[in-house]
PDB file of C-alpha atoms in Angstrom:
ATOM      1  CA  MET A 127      85.435  96.850 166.614  1.00 59.00           C
ATOM      2  CA  SER A 128      86.374 100.461 166.901  1.00 60.00           C
ATOM      3  CA  THR A 129      84.246 102.770 169.050  1.00 62.00           C
ATOM      4  CA  PRO A 130      82.242 104.259 166.139  1.00 64.00           C
ATOM      5  CA  GLN A 131      81.470 100.738 164.869  1.00 63.00           C
ATOM      6  CA  VAL A 132      80.314  99.621 168.317  1.00 62.00           C
ATOM      7  CA  ARG A 133      78.153 102.723 168.639  1.00 70.00           C
ATOM      8  CA  ALA A 134      76.638 102.122 165.180  1.00 70.00           C
ATOM      9  CA  HIS A 135      75.999  98.483 166.082  1.00 71.00           C
ATOM     10  CA  HIS A 136      74.147  99.502 169.244  1.00 71.00           C
ATOM     11  CA  THR A 137      72.254 102.203 167.349  1.00 78.00           C
ATOM     12  CA  LEU A 138      71.160  99.604 164.812  1.00 80.00           C
ATOM     13  CA  PHE A 139      69.870  97.266 167.509  1.00 78.00           C
ATOM     14  CA  ASP A 140      67.966 100.155 169.111  1.00 80.00           C
ATOM     15  CA  GLN A 141      66.069 100.570 165.834  1.00 81.00           C
ATOM     16  CA  ILE A 142      65.084  96.985 165.121  1.00 82.00           C
ATOM     17  CA  GLU A 143      61.933  95.210 166.165  1.00 87.00           C
ATOM     18  CA  ARG A 144      63.117  91.622 165.851  1.00 86.00           C
ATOM     19  CA  VAL A 145      66.174  89.591 164.880  1.00 87.00           C
ATOM     20  CA  SER A 146      66.220  87.148 161.981  1.00 89.00           C
ATOM     21  CA  GLN A 147      68.182  83.932 161.555  1.00 91.00           C
ATOM     22  CA  SER A 148      70.254  85.657 158.851  1.00 91.00           C
ATOM     23  CA  MET A 149      71.273  88.383 161.287  1.00 90.00           C
ATOM     24  CA  LEU A 150      72.384  85.807 163.805  1.00 88.00           C
ATOM     25  CA  LEU A 151      74.428  83.986 161.151  1.00 90.00           C
ATOM     26  CA  LEU A 152      76.041  87.250 160.072  1.00 89.00           C
ATOM     27  CA  HIS A 153      77.269  87.761 163.620  1.00 86.00           C
ATOM     28  CA  ILE A 154      79.502  84.676 163.392  1.00 89.00           C
ATOM     29  CA  PRO A 155      82.155  86.301 161.157  1.00 87.00           C
ATOM     30  CA  LEU A 156      81.630  89.610 162.924  1.00 88.00           C
ATOM     31  CA  LEU A 157      82.418  88.117 166.336  1.00 88.00           C
ATOM     32  CA  PHE A 158      85.296  86.021 164.987  1.00 92.00           C
ATOM     33  CA  PHE A 159      87.023  89.007 163.412  1.00 92.00           C
ATOM     34  CA  VAL A 160      86.347  91.191 166.453  1.00 91.00           C
ATOM     35  CA  ALA A 161      88.183  88.573 168.511  1.00 93.00           C
ATOM     36  CA  PHE A 162      90.987  88.483 165.931  1.00 93.00           C
ATOM     37  CA  LEU A 163      91.425  92.301 165.850  1.00 92.00           C
ATOM     38  CA  PRO A 164      93.797  92.603 168.857  1.00 94.00           C
ATOM     39  CA  TYR A 165      96.122  90.058 167.264  1.00 95.00           C
ATOM     40  CA  THR A 166      96.238  91.792 163.866  1.00 94.00           C
ATOM     41  CA  THR A 167      96.649  95.166 165.596  1.00 93.00           C
ATOM     42  CA  SER A 168      99.598  93.788 167.558  1.00 94.00           C
ATOM     43  CA  LEU A 169     101.181  92.374 164.400  1.00 92.00           C
ATOM     44  CA  PHE A 170     100.728  95.709 162.627  1.00 91.00           C
ATOM     45  CA  GLY A 171     102.349  97.546 165.538  1.00 91.00           C
ATOM     46  CA  GLU A 172     105.299  95.161 165.736  1.00 90.00           C
ATOM     47  CA  ALA A 173     105.850  95.294 161.983  1.00 88.00           C
ATOM     48  CA  ASN A 174     105.872  99.070 161.926  1.00 83.00           C
ATOM     49  CA  ALA A 175     108.227  99.222 164.894  1.00 83.00           C
ATOM     50  CA  GLY A 176     110.811  97.604 162.640  1.00 79.00           C
ATOM     51  CA  HIS A 177     110.715  94.145 164.184  1.00 77.00           C
ATOM     52  CA  PHE A 178     109.725  92.414 160.920  1.00 78.00           C
ATOM     53  CA  PRO A 179     111.390  92.256 157.503  1.00 78.00           C
ATOM     54  CA  GLU A 180     109.701  94.117 154.634  1.00 75.00           C
ATOM     55  CA  ASP A 181     107.754  91.009 153.541  1.00 77.00           C
ATOM     56  CA  GLY A 182     106.424  90.567 157.066  1.00 85.00           C
ATOM     57  CA  ARG A 183     105.463  94.222 157.251  1.00 89.00           C
ATOM     58  CA  ALA A 184     103.341  93.912 154.102  1.00 90.00           C
ATOM     59  CA  LEU A 185     101.653  90.782 155.442  1.00 91.00           C
ATOM     60  CA  ALA A 186     100.985  92.282 158.886  1.00 92.00           C
ATOM     61  CA  THR A 187      99.577  95.487 157.408  1.00 93.00           C
ATOM     62  CA  GLY A 188      97.455  93.515 154.954  1.00 94.00           C
ATOM     63  CA  LEU A 189      96.098  91.287 157.724  1.00 95.00           C
ATOM     64  CA  PHE A 190      95.149  94.289 159.821  1.00 96.00           C
ATOM     65  CA  ALA A 191      93.477  96.076 156.890  1.00 96.00           C
ATOM     66  CA  GLY A 192      91.717  92.894 155.799  1.00 96.00           C
ATOM     67  CA  ASN A 193      90.447  92.250 159.312  1.00 96.00           C
ATOM     68  CA  GLU A 194      89.079  95.771 159.558  1.00 95.00           C
ATOM     69  CA  ALA A 195      87.547  95.444 156.069  1.00 96.00           C
ATOM     70  CA  VAL A 196      85.666  92.287 157.058  1.00 95.00           C
ATOM     71  CA  LEU A 197      84.307  94.041 160.160  1.00 94.00           C
ATOM     72  CA  LEU A 198      83.155  97.036 158.128  1.00 94.00           C
ATOM     73  CA  LEU A 199      81.583  94.861 155.433  1.00 95.00           C
ATOM     74  CA  ALA A 200      79.780  92.726 158.030  1.00 93.00           C
ATOM     75  CA  GLN A 201      78.444  95.899 159.626  1.00 93.00           C
ATOM     76  CA  GLY A 202      77.236  97.124 156.233  1.00 94.00           C
ATOM     77  CA  ALA A 203      75.615  93.760 155.596  1.00 95.00           C
ATOM     78  CA  LEU A 204      73.792  93.955 158.942  1.00 93.00           C
ATOM     79  CA  PHE A 205      72.326  97.358 158.111  1.00 93.00           C
ATOM     80  CA  THR A 206      71.383  96.148 154.626  1.00 94.00           C
ATOM     81  CA  LEU A 207      69.778  92.997 156.008  1.00 94.00           C
ATOM     82  CA  VAL A 208      67.673  94.965 158.483  1.00 93.00           C
ATOM     83  CA  LEU A 209      66.385  97.135 155.643  1.00 93.00           C
ATOM     84  CA  ALA A 210      65.838  94.249 153.202  1.00 94.00           C
ATOM     85  CA  GLN A 211      63.981  92.099 155.715  1.00 93.00           C
ATOM     86  CA  ARG A 212      62.106  95.070 157.218  1.00 92.00           C
ATOM     87  CA  LEU A 213      63.223  94.220 160.732  1.00 89.00           C
ATOM     88  CA  ASN A 214      63.193  97.857 161.799  1.00 88.00           C
ATOM     89  CA  ARG A 215      60.749  99.456 164.201  1.00 85.00           C
ATOM     90  CA  PRO A 216      58.050 101.620 162.619  1.00 89.00           C
ATOM     91  CA  GLU A 217      59.607 104.783 164.071  1.00 89.00           C
ATOM     92  CA  ALA A 218      63.134 103.913 162.866  1.00 86.00           C
ATOM     93  CA  ASP A 219      65.062 106.507 160.878  1.00 88.00           C
ATOM     94  CA  LEU A 220      65.168 104.670 157.523  1.00 90.00           C
ATOM     95  CA  PRO A 221      67.210 107.269 155.613  1.00 89.00           C
ATOM     96  CA  ARG A 222      69.874 107.117 158.308  1.00 88.00           C
ATOM     97  CA  LEU A 223      69.889 103.306 158.264  1.00 90.00           C
ATOM     98  CA  ARG A 224      70.312 103.371 154.475  1.00 91.00           C
ATOM     99  CA  ALA A 225      73.103 105.937 154.721  1.00 91.00           C
ATOM    100  CA  ASN A 226      74.889 103.884 157.388  1.00 91.00           C
ATOM    101  CA  ALA A 227      74.646 100.775 155.226  1.00 93.00           C
ATOM    102  CA  GLN A 228      76.111 102.565 152.207  1.00 94.00           C
ATOM    103  CA  VAL A 229      78.907 104.194 154.212  1.00 94.00           C
ATOM    104  CA  TYR A 230      79.948 100.890 155.782  1.00 95.00           C
ATOM    105  CA  TRP A 231      79.943  99.157 152.397  1.00 96.00           C
ATOM    106  CA  ALA A 232      82.016 101.951 150.823  1.00 96.00           C
ATOM    107  CA  ILE A 233      84.562 102.083 153.635  1.00 96.00           C
ATOM    108  CA  GLY A 234      84.744  98.286 153.856  1.00 96.00           C
ATOM    109  CA  ILE A 235      85.530  98.001 150.153  1.00 97.00           C
ATOM    110  CA  TYR A 236      88.093 100.808 150.481  1.00 96.00           C
ATOM    111  CA  TRP A 237      89.866  99.021 153.352  1.00 96.00           C
ATOM    112  CA  LEU A 238      89.770  95.759 151.400  1.00 97.00           C
ATOM    113  CA  LEU A 239      91.491  97.524 148.493  1.00 95.00           C
ATOM    114  CA  THR A 240      94.131  98.920 150.852  1.00 96.00           C
ATOM    115  CA  ALA A 241      94.737  95.391 152.167  1.00 95.00           C
ATOM    116  CA  VAL A 242      95.452  94.273 148.606  1.00 94.00           C
ATOM    117  CA  ALA A 243      97.578  97.375 147.985  1.00 94.00           C
ATOM    118  CA  CYS A 244      99.913  96.308 150.806  1.00 90.00           C
ATOM    119  CA  ALA A 245     101.601  93.949 148.355  1.00 87.00           C
ATOM    120  CA  TRP A 246     102.912  96.899 146.318  1.00 90.00           C
ATOM    121  CA  MET A 247     103.018  99.978 148.548  1.00 91.00           C
ATOM    122  CA  VAL A 248     103.013  98.955 152.180  1.00 88.00           C
ATOM    123  CA  THR A 249     104.508 102.226 153.436  1.00 87.00           C
ATOM    124  CA  ALA A 250     101.753 104.322 151.834  1.00 91.00           C
ATOM    125  CA  VAL A 251      98.778 102.251 153.001  1.00 92.00           C
ATOM    126  CA  PRO A 252      98.496 103.694 156.551  1.00 91.00           C
ATOM    127  CA  PHE A 253      98.373 107.145 154.969  1.00 92.00           C
ATOM    128  CA  LEU A 254      95.555 105.979 152.692  1.00 93.00           C
ATOM    129  CA  TRP A 255      93.584 105.041 155.801  1.00 94.00           C
ATOM    130  CA  LEU A 256      93.591 108.707 156.775  1.00 93.00           C
ATOM    131  CA  ALA A 257      91.212 109.322 153.861  1.00 93.00           C
ATOM    132  CA  THR A 258      88.534 107.114 155.440  1.00 93.00           C
ATOM    133  CA  PRO A 259      86.539 110.027 156.957  1.00 93.00           C
ATOM    134  CA  LEU A 260      86.649 111.820 153.606  1.00 93.00           C
ATOM    135  CA  LEU A 261      85.272 108.712 151.916  1.00 92.00           C
ATOM    136  CA  ALA A 262      82.442 108.538 154.460  1.00 91.00           C
ATOM    137  CA  PHE A 263      81.675 112.224 153.951  1.00 92.00           C
ATOM    138  CA  GLY A 264      81.730 111.838 150.167  1.00 91.00           C
ATOM    139  CA  THR A 265      79.461 108.800 150.297  1.00 90.00           C
ATOM    140  CA  VAL A 266      76.897 110.696 152.375  1.00 89.00           C
ATOM    141  CA  ARG A 267      77.084 113.688 149.985  1.00 89.00           C
ATOM    142  CA  VAL A 268      76.454 111.463 146.975  1.00 89.00           C
ATOM    143  CA  LEU A 269      73.512 109.788 148.733  1.00 84.00           C
ATOM    144  CA  ARG A 270      71.941 113.153 149.558  1.00 85.00           C
ATOM    145  CA  ARG A 271      72.045 114.197 145.915  1.00 84.00           C
ATOM    146  CA  ARG A 272      69.942 111.213 144.871  1.00 73.00           C
TER     147      ARG A 272
END
């Protein structure tokens, strides 16, 4: 996981009172794809260094984006699960937990769409990733208006 995801994960666990069986089960794909991330990152780097044909570049970029999407979606699911099962401490910042859940879901879906987009526009996809902070900002703005 990237540093902000790790920080958010630790922040989440600082705000929960107990862990449910569902949370433990959700960690299985999270840990698997965390372990898989160095491999997909390496493939993405090799493909963009020109060591792969165009087909391989699309596949490598899609694998990297898909891997990151699964991590983001699992993180969003963790936040959502904590809220749904009321596993949080009484003093937990519930609006922030809700916002984190929504942001992770939005960014995860966005990265999943970019993974699919690799089939048609592989050279543009890394530039689409640059919009991720804007998507997070926009999601938070929309949530504040509610």
